[in-house]
PDB file of C-alpha atoms in Angstrom:
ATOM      1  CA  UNK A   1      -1.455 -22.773 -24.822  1.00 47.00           C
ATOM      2  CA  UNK A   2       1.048 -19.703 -25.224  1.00 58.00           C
ATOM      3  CA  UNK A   3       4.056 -20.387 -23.158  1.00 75.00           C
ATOM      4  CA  UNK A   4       3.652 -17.840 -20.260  1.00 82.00           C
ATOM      5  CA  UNK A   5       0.210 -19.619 -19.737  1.00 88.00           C
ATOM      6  CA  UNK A   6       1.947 -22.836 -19.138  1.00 90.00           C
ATOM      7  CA  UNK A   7       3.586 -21.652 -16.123  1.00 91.00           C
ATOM      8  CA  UNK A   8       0.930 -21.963 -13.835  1.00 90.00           C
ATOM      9  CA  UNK A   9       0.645 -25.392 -14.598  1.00 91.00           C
ATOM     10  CA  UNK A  10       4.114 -25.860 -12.972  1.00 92.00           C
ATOM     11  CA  UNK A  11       3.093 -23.665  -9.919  1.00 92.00           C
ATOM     12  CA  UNK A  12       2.025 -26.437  -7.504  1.00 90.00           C
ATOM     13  CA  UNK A  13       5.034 -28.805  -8.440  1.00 91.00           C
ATOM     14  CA  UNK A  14       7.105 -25.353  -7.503  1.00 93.00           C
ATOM     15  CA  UNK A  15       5.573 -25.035  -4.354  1.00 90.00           C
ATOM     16  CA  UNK A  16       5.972 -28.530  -3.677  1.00 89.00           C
ATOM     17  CA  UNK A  17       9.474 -28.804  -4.448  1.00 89.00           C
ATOM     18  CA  UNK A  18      10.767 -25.674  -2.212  1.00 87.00           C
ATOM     19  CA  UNK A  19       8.312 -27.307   0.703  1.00 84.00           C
ATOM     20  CA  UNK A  20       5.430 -24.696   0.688  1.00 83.00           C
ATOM     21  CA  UNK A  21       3.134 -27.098   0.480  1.00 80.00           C
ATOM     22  CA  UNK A  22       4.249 -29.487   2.927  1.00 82.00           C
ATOM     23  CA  UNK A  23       6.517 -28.102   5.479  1.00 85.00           C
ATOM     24  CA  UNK A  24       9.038 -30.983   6.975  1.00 86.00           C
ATOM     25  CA  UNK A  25      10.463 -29.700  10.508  1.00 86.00           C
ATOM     26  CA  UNK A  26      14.245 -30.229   9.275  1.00 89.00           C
ATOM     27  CA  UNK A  27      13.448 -26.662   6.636  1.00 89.00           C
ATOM     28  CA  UNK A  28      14.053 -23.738   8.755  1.00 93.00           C
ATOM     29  CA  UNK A  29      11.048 -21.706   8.592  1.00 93.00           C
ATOM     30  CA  UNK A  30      13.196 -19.451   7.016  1.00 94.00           C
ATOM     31  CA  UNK A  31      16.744 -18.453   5.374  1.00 94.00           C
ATOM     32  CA  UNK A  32      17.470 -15.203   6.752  1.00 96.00           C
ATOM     33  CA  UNK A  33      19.543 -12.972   4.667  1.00 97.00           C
ATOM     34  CA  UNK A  34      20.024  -9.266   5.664  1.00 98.00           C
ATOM     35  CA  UNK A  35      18.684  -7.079   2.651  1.00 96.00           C
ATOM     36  CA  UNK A  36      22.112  -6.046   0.810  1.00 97.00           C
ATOM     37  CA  UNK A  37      22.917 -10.076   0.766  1.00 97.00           C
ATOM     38  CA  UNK A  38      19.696 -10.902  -0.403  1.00 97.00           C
ATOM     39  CA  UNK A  39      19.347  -8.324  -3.563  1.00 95.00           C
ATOM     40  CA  UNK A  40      23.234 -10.237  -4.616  1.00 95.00           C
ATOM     41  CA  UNK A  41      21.323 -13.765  -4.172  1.00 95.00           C
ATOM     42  CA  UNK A  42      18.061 -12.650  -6.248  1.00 94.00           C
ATOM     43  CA  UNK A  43      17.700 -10.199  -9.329  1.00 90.00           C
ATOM     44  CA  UNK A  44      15.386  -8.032  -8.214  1.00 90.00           C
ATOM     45  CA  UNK A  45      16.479  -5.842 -11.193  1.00 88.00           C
ATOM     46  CA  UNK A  46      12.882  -4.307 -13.495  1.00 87.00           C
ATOM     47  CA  UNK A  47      15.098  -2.169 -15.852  1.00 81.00           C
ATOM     48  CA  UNK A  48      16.189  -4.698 -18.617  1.00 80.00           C
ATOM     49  CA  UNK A  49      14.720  -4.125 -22.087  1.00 85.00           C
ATOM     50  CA  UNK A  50      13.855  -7.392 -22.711  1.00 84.00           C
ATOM     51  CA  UNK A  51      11.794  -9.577 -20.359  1.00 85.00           C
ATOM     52  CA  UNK A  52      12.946 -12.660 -18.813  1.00 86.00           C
ATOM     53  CA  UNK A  53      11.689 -15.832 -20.402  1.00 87.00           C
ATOM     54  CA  UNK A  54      10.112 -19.032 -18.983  1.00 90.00           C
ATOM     55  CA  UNK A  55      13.454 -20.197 -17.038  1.00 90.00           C
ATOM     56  CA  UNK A  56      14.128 -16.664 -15.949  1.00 90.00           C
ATOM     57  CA  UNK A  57      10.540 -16.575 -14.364  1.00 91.00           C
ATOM     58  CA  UNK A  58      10.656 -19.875 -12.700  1.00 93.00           C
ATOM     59  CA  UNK A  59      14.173 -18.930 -11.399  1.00 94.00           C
ATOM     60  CA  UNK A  60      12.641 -15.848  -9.775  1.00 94.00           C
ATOM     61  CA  UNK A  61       9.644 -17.837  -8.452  1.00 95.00           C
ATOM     62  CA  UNK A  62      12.147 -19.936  -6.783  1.00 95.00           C
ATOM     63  CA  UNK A  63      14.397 -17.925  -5.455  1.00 95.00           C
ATOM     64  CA  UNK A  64      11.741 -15.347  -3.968  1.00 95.00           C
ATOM     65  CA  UNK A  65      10.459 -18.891  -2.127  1.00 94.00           C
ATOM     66  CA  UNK A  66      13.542 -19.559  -0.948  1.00 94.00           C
ATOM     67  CA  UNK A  67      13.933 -16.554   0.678  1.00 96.00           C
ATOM     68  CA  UNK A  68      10.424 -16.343   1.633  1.00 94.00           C
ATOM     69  CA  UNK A  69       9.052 -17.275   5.274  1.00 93.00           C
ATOM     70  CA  UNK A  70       7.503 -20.375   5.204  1.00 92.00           C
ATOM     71  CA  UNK A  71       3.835 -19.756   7.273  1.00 91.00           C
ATOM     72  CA  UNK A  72       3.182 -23.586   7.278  1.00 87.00           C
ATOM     73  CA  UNK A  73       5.677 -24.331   9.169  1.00 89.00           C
ATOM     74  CA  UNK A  74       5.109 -26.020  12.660  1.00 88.00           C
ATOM     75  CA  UNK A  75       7.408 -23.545  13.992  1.00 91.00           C
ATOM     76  CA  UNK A  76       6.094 -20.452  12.847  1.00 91.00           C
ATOM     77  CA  UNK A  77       3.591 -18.383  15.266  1.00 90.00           C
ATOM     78  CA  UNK A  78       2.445 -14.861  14.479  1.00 89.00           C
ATOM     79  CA  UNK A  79      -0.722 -13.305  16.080  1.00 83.00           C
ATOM     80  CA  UNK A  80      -1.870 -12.677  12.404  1.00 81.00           C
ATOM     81  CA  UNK A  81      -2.037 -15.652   9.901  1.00 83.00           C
ATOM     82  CA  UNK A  82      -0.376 -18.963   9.434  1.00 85.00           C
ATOM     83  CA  UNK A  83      -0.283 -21.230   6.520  1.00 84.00           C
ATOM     84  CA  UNK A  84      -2.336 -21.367   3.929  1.00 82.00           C
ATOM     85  CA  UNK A  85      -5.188 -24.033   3.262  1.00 85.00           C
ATOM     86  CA  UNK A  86      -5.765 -26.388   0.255  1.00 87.00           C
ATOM     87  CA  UNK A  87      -8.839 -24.652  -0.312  1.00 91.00           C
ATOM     88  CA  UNK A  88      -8.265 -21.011   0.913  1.00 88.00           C
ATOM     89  CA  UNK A  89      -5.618 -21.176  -2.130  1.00 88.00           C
ATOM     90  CA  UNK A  90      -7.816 -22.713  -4.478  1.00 91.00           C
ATOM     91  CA  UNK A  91     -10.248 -19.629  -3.860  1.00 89.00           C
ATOM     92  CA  UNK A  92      -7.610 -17.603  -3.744  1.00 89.00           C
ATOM     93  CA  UNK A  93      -6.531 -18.555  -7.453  1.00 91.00           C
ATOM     94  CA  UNK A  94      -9.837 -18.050  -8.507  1.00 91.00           C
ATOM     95  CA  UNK A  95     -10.528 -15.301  -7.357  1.00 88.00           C
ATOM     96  CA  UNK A  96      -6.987 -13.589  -8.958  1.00 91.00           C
ATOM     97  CA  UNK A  97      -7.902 -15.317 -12.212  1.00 91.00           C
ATOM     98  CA  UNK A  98     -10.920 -13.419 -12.561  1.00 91.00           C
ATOM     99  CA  UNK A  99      -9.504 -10.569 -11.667  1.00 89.00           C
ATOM    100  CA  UNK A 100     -13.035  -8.534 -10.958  1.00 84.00           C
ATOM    101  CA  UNK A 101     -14.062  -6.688  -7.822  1.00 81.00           C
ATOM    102  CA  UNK A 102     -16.640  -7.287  -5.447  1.00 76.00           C
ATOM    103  CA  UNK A 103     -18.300  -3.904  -4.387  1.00 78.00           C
ATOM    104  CA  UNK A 104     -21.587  -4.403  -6.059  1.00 85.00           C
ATOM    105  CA  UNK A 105     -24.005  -7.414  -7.610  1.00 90.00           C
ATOM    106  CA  UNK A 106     -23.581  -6.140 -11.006  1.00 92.00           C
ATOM    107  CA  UNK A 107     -19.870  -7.431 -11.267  1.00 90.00           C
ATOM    108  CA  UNK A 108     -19.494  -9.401  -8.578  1.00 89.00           C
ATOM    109  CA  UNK A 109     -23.087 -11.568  -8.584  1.00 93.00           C
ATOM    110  CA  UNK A 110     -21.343 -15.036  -7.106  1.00 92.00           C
ATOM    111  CA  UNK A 111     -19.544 -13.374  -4.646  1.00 90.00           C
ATOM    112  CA  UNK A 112     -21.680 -10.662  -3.226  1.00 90.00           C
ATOM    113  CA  UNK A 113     -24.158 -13.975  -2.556  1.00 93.00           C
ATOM    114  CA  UNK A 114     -21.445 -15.475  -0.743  1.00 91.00           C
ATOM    115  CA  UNK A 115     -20.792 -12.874   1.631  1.00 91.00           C
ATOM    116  CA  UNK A 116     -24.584 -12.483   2.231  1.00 92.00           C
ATOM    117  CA  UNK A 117     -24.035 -16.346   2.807  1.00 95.00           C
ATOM    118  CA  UNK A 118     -20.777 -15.990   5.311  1.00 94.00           C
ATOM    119  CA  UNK A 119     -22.297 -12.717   7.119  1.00 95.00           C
ATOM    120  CA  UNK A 120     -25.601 -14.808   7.609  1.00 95.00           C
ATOM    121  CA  UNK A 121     -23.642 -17.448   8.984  1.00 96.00           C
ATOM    122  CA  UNK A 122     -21.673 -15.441  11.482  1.00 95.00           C
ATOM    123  CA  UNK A 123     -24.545 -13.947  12.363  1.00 96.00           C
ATOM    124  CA  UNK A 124     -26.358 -17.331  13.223  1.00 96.00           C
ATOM    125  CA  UNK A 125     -23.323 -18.266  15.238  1.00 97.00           C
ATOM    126  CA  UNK A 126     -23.071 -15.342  16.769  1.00 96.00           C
ATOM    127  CA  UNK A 127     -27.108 -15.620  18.256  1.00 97.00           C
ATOM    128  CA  UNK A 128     -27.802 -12.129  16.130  1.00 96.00           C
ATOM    129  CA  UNK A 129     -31.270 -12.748  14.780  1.00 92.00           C
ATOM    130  CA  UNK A 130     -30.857  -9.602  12.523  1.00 92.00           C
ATOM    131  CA  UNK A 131     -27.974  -7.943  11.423  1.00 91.00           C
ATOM    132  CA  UNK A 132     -25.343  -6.464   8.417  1.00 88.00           C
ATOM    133  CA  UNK A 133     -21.971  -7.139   7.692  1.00 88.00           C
ATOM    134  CA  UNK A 134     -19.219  -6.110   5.614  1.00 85.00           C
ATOM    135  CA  UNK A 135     -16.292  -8.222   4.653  1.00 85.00           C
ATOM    136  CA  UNK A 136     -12.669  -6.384   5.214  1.00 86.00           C
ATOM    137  CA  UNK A 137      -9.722  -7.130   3.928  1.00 83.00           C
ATOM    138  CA  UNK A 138      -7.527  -6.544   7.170  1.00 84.00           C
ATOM    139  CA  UNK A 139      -7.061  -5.168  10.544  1.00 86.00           C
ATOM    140  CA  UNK A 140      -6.320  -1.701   9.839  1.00 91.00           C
ATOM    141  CA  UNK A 141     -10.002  -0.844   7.707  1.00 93.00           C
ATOM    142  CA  UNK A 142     -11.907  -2.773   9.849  1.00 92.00           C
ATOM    143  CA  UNK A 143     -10.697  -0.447  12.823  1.00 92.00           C
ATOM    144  CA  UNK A 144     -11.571   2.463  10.433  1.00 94.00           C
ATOM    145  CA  UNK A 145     -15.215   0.614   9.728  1.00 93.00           C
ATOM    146  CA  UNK A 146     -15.435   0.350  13.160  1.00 92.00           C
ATOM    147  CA  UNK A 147     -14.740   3.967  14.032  1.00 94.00           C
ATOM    148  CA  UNK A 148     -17.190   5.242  11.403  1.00 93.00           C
ATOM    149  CA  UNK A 149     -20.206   2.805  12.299  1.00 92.00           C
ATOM    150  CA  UNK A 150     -19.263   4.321  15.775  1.00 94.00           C
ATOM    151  CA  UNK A 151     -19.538   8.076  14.695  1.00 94.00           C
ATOM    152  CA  UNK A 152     -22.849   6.853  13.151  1.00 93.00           C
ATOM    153  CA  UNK A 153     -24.335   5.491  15.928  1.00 94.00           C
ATOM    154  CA  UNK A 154     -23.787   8.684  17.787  1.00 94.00           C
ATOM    155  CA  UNK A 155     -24.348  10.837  15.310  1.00 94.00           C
ATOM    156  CA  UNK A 156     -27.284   9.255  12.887  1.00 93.00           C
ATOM    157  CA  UNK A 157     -27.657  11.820  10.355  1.00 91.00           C
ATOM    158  CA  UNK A 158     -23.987  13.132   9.737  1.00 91.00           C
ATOM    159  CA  UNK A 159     -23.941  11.248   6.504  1.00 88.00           C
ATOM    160  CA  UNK A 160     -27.013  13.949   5.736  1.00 91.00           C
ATOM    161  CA  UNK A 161     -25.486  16.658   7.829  1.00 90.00           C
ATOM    162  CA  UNK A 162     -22.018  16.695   7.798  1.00 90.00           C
ATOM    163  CA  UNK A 163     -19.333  17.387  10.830  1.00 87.00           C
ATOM    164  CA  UNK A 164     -19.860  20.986  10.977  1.00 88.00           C
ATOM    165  CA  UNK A 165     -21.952  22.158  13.970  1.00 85.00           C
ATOM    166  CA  UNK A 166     -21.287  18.355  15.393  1.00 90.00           C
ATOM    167  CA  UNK A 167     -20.404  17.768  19.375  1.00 90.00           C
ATOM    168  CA  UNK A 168     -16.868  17.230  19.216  1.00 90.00           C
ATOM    169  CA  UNK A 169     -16.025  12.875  19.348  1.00 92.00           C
ATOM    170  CA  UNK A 170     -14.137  11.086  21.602  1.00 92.00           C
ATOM    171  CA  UNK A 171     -12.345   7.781  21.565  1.00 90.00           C
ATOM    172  CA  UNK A 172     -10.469   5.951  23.868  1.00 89.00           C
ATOM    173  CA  UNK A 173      -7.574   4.252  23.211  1.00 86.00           C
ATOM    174  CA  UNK A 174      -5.053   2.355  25.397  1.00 88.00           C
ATOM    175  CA  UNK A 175      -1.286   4.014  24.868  1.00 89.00           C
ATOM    176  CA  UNK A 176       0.156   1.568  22.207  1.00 83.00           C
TER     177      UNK A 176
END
């Protein structure tokens, strides 16, 4: 195994050891440092000719978790996310390592099955007997999916058509 490989072996003891895994209440949930104090305490530096080797790395891994909020925390709240699960990591990981995309069958076969599988199942809980879904990756473009399956429901052939000669849209929105 080429060195660089052998790093993520030592991820988990890493995460372990600067309490991301398991969170005890005496850590703050996090160590504050304004920006200028923070780039002295970290080398966030990309300009040096010769990359950092295996210390270097880990150094940088450590230091950026230092400095890094810790979301598993029993004090942290946000209206977001939280900490991350055993298993939401582990599929995380996996899904990095492979490093492929998920738009169509043809390169994504597993996981276009699994979210027919999680869209079927959010369906069922939801009492839809038919349905569709899409998976998003965030708030922001599933407001935009939103607003376009809403411009097709009014308008059903403007994916034929086009906006010209179109009623002009409206949406409401509160102020903020």
């Amino acid at each position: 195994m080429s060195d660089e490989w052998s790093l993520l072996s030592k991820i988990p003891a890493i995460l372990e050891e600067q309490h991301f895994v398991r969170v005890p209440d005496h850590e703050p949930v996090v160590r504050f440092e304004f920006p200028e104090d923070l780039k002295k305490l970290v080398d966030f530096t990309l300009d040096s000719d010769e990359p950092r080797d295996q210390a270097g790395v880990e150094q940088i891994i450590k230091q950026v978790l230092q400095y890094s909020v810790r979301t598993g925390h029993a004090n942290f709240h946000n209206q977001l996310f939280a900490g991350v699960d055993p298993y939401g990591l582990a599929g995380s990981w996996i899904t990095d390592a492979l490093n492929t995309s998920q738009y169509t069958f043809e390169v994504g076969p597993a996981f276009t099955l699994i979210e027919d599988a999680l869209i079927a199942k959010c369906l069922q809980l939801f009492g839809f007997v038919e349905g569709d879904g899409i998976l998003a990756p965030g708030g922001s473009i599933s407001n935009m999916y939103a607003m376009v399956a809403a411009r097709y429901r009014a308008l059903p052939g403007v994916k034929r058509t086009g906006l010209a000669n179109q009623p002009t849209l409206v949406a409401f929105t509160s102020e903020d």
